[in-house]
Structures are given as structure tokens and as C-alpha cells.
CSV table of C-alpha atoms in Angstrom, one decimal:
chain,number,residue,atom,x,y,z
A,1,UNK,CA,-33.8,-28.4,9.9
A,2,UNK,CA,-31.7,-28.2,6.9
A,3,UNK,CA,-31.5,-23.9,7.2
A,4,UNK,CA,-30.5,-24.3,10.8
A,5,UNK,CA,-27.9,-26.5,9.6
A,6,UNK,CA,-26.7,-24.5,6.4
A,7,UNK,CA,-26.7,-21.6,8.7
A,8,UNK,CA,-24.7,-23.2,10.9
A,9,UNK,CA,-22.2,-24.2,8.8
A,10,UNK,CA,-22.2,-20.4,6.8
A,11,UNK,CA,-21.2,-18.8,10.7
A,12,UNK,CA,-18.3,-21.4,11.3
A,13,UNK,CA,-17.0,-20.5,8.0
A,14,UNK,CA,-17.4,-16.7,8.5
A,15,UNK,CA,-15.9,-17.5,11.9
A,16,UNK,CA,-13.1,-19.2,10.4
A,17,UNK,CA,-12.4,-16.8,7.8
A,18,UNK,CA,-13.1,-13.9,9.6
A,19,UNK,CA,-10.8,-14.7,12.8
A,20,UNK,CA,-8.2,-16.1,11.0
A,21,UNK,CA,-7.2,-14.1,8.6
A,22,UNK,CA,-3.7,-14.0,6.8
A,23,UNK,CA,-3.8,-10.0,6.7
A,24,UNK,CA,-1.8,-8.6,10.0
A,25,UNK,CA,-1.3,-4.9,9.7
A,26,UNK,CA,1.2,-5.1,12.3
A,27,UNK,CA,3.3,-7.3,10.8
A,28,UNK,CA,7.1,-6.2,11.3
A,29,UNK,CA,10.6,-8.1,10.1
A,30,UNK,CA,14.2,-6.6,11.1
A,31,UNK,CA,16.1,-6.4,8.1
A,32,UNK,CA,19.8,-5.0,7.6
A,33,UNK,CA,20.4,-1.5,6.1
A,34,UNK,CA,24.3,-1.5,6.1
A,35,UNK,CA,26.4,-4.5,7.2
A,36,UNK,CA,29.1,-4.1,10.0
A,37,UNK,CA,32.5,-4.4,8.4
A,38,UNK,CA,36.4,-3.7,9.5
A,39,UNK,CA,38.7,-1.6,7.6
A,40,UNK,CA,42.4,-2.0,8.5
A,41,UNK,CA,45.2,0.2,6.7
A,42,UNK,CA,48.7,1.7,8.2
A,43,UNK,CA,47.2,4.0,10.4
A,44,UNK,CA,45.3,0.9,12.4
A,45,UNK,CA,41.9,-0.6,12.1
A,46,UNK,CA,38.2,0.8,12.5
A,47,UNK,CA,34.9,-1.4,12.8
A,48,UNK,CA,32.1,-0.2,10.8
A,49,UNK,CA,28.7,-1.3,13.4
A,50,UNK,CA,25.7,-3.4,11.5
A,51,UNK,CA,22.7,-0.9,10.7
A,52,UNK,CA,19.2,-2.8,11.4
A,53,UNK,CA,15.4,-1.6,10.6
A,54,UNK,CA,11.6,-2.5,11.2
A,55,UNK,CA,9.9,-2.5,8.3
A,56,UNK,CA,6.7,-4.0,7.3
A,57,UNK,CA,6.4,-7.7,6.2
A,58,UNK,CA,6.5,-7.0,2.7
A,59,UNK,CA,9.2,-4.9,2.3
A,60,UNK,CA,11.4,-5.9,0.2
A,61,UNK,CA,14.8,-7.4,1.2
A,62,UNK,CA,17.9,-5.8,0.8
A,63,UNK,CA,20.8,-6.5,-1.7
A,64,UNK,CA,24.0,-8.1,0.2
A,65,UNK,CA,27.0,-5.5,0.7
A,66,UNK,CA,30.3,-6.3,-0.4
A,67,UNK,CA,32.8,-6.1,2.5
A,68,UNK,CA,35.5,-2.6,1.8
A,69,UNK,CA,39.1,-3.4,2.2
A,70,UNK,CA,41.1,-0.4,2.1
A,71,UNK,CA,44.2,-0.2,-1.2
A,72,UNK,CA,45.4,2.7,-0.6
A,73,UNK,CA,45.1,6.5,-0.2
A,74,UNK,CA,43.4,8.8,-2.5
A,75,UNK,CA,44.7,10.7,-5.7
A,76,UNK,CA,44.2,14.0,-6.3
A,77,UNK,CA,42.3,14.4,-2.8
A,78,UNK,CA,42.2,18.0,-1.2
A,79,UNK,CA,40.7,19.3,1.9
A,80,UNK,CA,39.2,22.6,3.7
A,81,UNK,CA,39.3,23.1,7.5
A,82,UNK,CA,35.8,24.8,7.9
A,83,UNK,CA,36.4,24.5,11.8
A,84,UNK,CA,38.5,22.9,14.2
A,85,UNK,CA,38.1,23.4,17.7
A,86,UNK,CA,40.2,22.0,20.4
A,87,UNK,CA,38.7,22.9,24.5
A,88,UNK,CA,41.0,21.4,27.1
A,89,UNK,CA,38.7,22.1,29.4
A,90,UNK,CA,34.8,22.6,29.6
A,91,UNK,CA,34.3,23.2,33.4
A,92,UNK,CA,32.1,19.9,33.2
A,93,UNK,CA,35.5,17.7,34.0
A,94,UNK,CA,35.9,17.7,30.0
A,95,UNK,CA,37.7,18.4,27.4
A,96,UNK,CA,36.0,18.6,23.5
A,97,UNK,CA,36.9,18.2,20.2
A,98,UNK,CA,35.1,19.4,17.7
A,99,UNK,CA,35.8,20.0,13.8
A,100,UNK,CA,34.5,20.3,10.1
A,101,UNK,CA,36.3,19.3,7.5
A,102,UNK,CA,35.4,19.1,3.6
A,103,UNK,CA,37.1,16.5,2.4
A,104,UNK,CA,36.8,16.9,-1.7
A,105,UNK,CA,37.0,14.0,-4.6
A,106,UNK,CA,37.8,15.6,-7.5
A,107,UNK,CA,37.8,12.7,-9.7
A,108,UNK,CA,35.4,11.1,-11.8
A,109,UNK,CA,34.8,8.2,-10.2
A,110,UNK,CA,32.9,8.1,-6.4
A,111,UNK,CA,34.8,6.8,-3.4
A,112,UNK,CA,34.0,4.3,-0.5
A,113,UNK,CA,36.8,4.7,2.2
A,114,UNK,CA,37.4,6.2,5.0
A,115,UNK,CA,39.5,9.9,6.5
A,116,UNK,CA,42.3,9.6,8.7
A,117,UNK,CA,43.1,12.4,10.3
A,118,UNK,CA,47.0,13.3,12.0
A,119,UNK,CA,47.2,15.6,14.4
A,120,UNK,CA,49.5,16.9,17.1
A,121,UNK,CA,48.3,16.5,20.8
A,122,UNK,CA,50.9,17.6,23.4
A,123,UNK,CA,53.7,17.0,20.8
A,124,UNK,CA,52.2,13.3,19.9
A,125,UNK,CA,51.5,13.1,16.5
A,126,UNK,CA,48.7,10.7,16.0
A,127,UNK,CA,47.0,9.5,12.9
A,128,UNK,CA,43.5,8.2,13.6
A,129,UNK,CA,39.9,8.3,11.9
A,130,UNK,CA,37.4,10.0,13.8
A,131,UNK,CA,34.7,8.6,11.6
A,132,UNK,CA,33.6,5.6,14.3
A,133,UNK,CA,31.9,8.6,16.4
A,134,UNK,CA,31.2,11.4,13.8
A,135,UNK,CA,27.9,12.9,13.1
A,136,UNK,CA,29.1,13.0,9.0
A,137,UNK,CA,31.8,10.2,8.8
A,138,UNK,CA,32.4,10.1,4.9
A,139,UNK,CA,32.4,7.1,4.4
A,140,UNK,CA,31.4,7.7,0.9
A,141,UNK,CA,32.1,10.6,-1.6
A,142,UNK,CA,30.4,11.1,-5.0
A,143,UNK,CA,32.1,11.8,-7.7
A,144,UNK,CA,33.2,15.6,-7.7
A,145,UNK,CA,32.1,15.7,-5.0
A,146,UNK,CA,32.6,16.6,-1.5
A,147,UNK,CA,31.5,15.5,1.9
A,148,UNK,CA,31.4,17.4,5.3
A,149,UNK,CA,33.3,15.6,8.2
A,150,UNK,CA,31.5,16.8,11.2
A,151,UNK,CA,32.9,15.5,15.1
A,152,UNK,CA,31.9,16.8,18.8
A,153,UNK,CA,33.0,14.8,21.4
A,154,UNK,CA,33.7,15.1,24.9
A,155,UNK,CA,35.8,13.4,26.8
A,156,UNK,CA,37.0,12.5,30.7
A,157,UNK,CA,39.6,14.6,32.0
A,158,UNK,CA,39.8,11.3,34.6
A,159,UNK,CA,41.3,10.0,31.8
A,160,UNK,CA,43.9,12.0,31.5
A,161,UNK,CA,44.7,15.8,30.6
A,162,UNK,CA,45.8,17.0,26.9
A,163,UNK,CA,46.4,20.9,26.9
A,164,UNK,CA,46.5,21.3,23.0
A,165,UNK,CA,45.6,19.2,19.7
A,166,UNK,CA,46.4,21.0,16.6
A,167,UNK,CA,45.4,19.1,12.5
A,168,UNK,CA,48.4,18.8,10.7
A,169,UNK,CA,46.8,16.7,7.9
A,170,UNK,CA,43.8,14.7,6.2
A,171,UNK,CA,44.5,11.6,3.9
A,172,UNK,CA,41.8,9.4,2.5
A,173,UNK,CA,42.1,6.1,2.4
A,174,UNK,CA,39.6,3.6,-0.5
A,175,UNK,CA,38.4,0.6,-0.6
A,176,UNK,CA,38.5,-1.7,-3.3
């Protein structure tokens, strides 16, 4: 009687241990990778969207981000058009922008900013950063260094028709 009971008691507590165990392989937790953040300067504002990842339970968190606010534009900044294509008109009821630029930090220090582009569309000069829907927005630069800024959008001709955009120039803009 006392085996039965022993043995009794050994399955609830392999039962117990067993079915309730702490280890869960699919354990997931969202962290942040990069915080959303605005930059405002003279040539308007841009909104920087929060990055977020699955990773497994214990991963470790991140470190907080400080927020950028821009001071000014960049010293000793150059810049090489590698491409920049302007088609009013796809045949898909389009027109598309697209454009490299190597924007170059020759200092000794890295950056964290942002391009703003000026450019020339119908005989509007506008000064904007493209960066918000780049595939390479540059947000960063390395100490001499250099970063590709790579665009391709398409956009509407329903919203309305531009017949020529031509680069007059590329400023960069840092953060403190």
C-alpha cells in the first residue's frame, strides 16, 4: 500500500514538473530597434517611424535612443550625382523619380542628420528630404566616410503633371 502510494505521489510530481515547465521555446517579446523621432530645420520637418522586432524572451533589451534635433548644416560636406533620373511619364499613369547620390563626410567625426535635397520642378525650386521613402536614407555617415542616397518612387499623374525636375543641390543637415 505504501508503493502504490509513493508511486502515486512520484507520477503527480513528474506530472507537475513535466507539464508545467518554465522552458517555452516559443517564447517571443517585441522590443524596439530604432525609436520614431521628428527632425525640424528650415527646409520643414520629417518624422523618423519607430522600428519594432520579435526576438526571443531572452534577448536582451535595448539601450534607449537619444532624440536628434537638427543645429545646423554640415562643414566641409561634398556630394557626387551617381544618377538622377526624372520620367514624367511611365505609360502606367506615373511619373518616377529615381536618383543616387553619394553624400561624403570628410571629417573626423561621424554624423547623424539628415539630406535635404533642392531641386527645380517646372521652375519651382523646392528643398525637401527624400530620406522618409528612400531605400538608403543616410541618416547616418561614418567618419570619412560616405553613404549612398538611393530613391525610386512613383507617383499619380491624378495628382497632378510635372514635365521636368532637375537637382540643383544637396545640403546636410546634423543633429546634436
Amino acid at each position: 500500500m505504501k508503493t502504490i502510494k509513493n508511486r502515486i505521489l512520484l507520477f503527480i510530481c513528474a506530472v507537475c514538473v513535466l507539464g508545467c515547465s518554465s522552458k517555452d521555446d516559443n517564447c517571443v517579446k517585441t522590443i524596439i530597434v530604432q525609436y520614431g523621432y521628428s527632425i525640424s530645420g528650415p527646409y520643414g520637418s520629417m518624422h523618423i517611424p519607430e522600428i519594432k522586432q520579435e526576438v526571443p524572451c531572452d534577448f536582451p533589451e535595448p539601450e534607449d535612443a537619444n532624440p536628434i534635433e537638427v543645429s545646423g548644416k554640415l562643414k566641409n560636406f561634398s556630394y557626387e550625382v551617381i544618377s538622377f533620373n526624372f520620367t514624367p511619364d511611365t505609360g502606367n499613369n506615373t511619373n518616377r523619380l529615381q536618383f543616387e547620390i553619394k553624400l561624403i563626410n570628410p571629417n573626423n567625426y561621424a554624423i547623424v542628420g539628415l539630406p535635404v535635397l533642392t531641386t527645380l520642378a517646372d521652375g519651382l525650386k523646392i528643398s525637401s528630404s527624400y530620406s522618409n521613402n528612400a531605400s538608403s536614407p543616410c541618416y547616418s555617415i561614418d567618419a570619412n566616410s560616405s553613404c549612398i542616397l538611393t530613391f525610386d518612387k512613383q507617383d499619380s499623374l491624378n495628382l497632378g503633371i510635372i514635365n521636368s525636375i532637375q537637382l540643383i543641390n544637396v545640403e546636410y543637415f546634423v543633429g546634436n
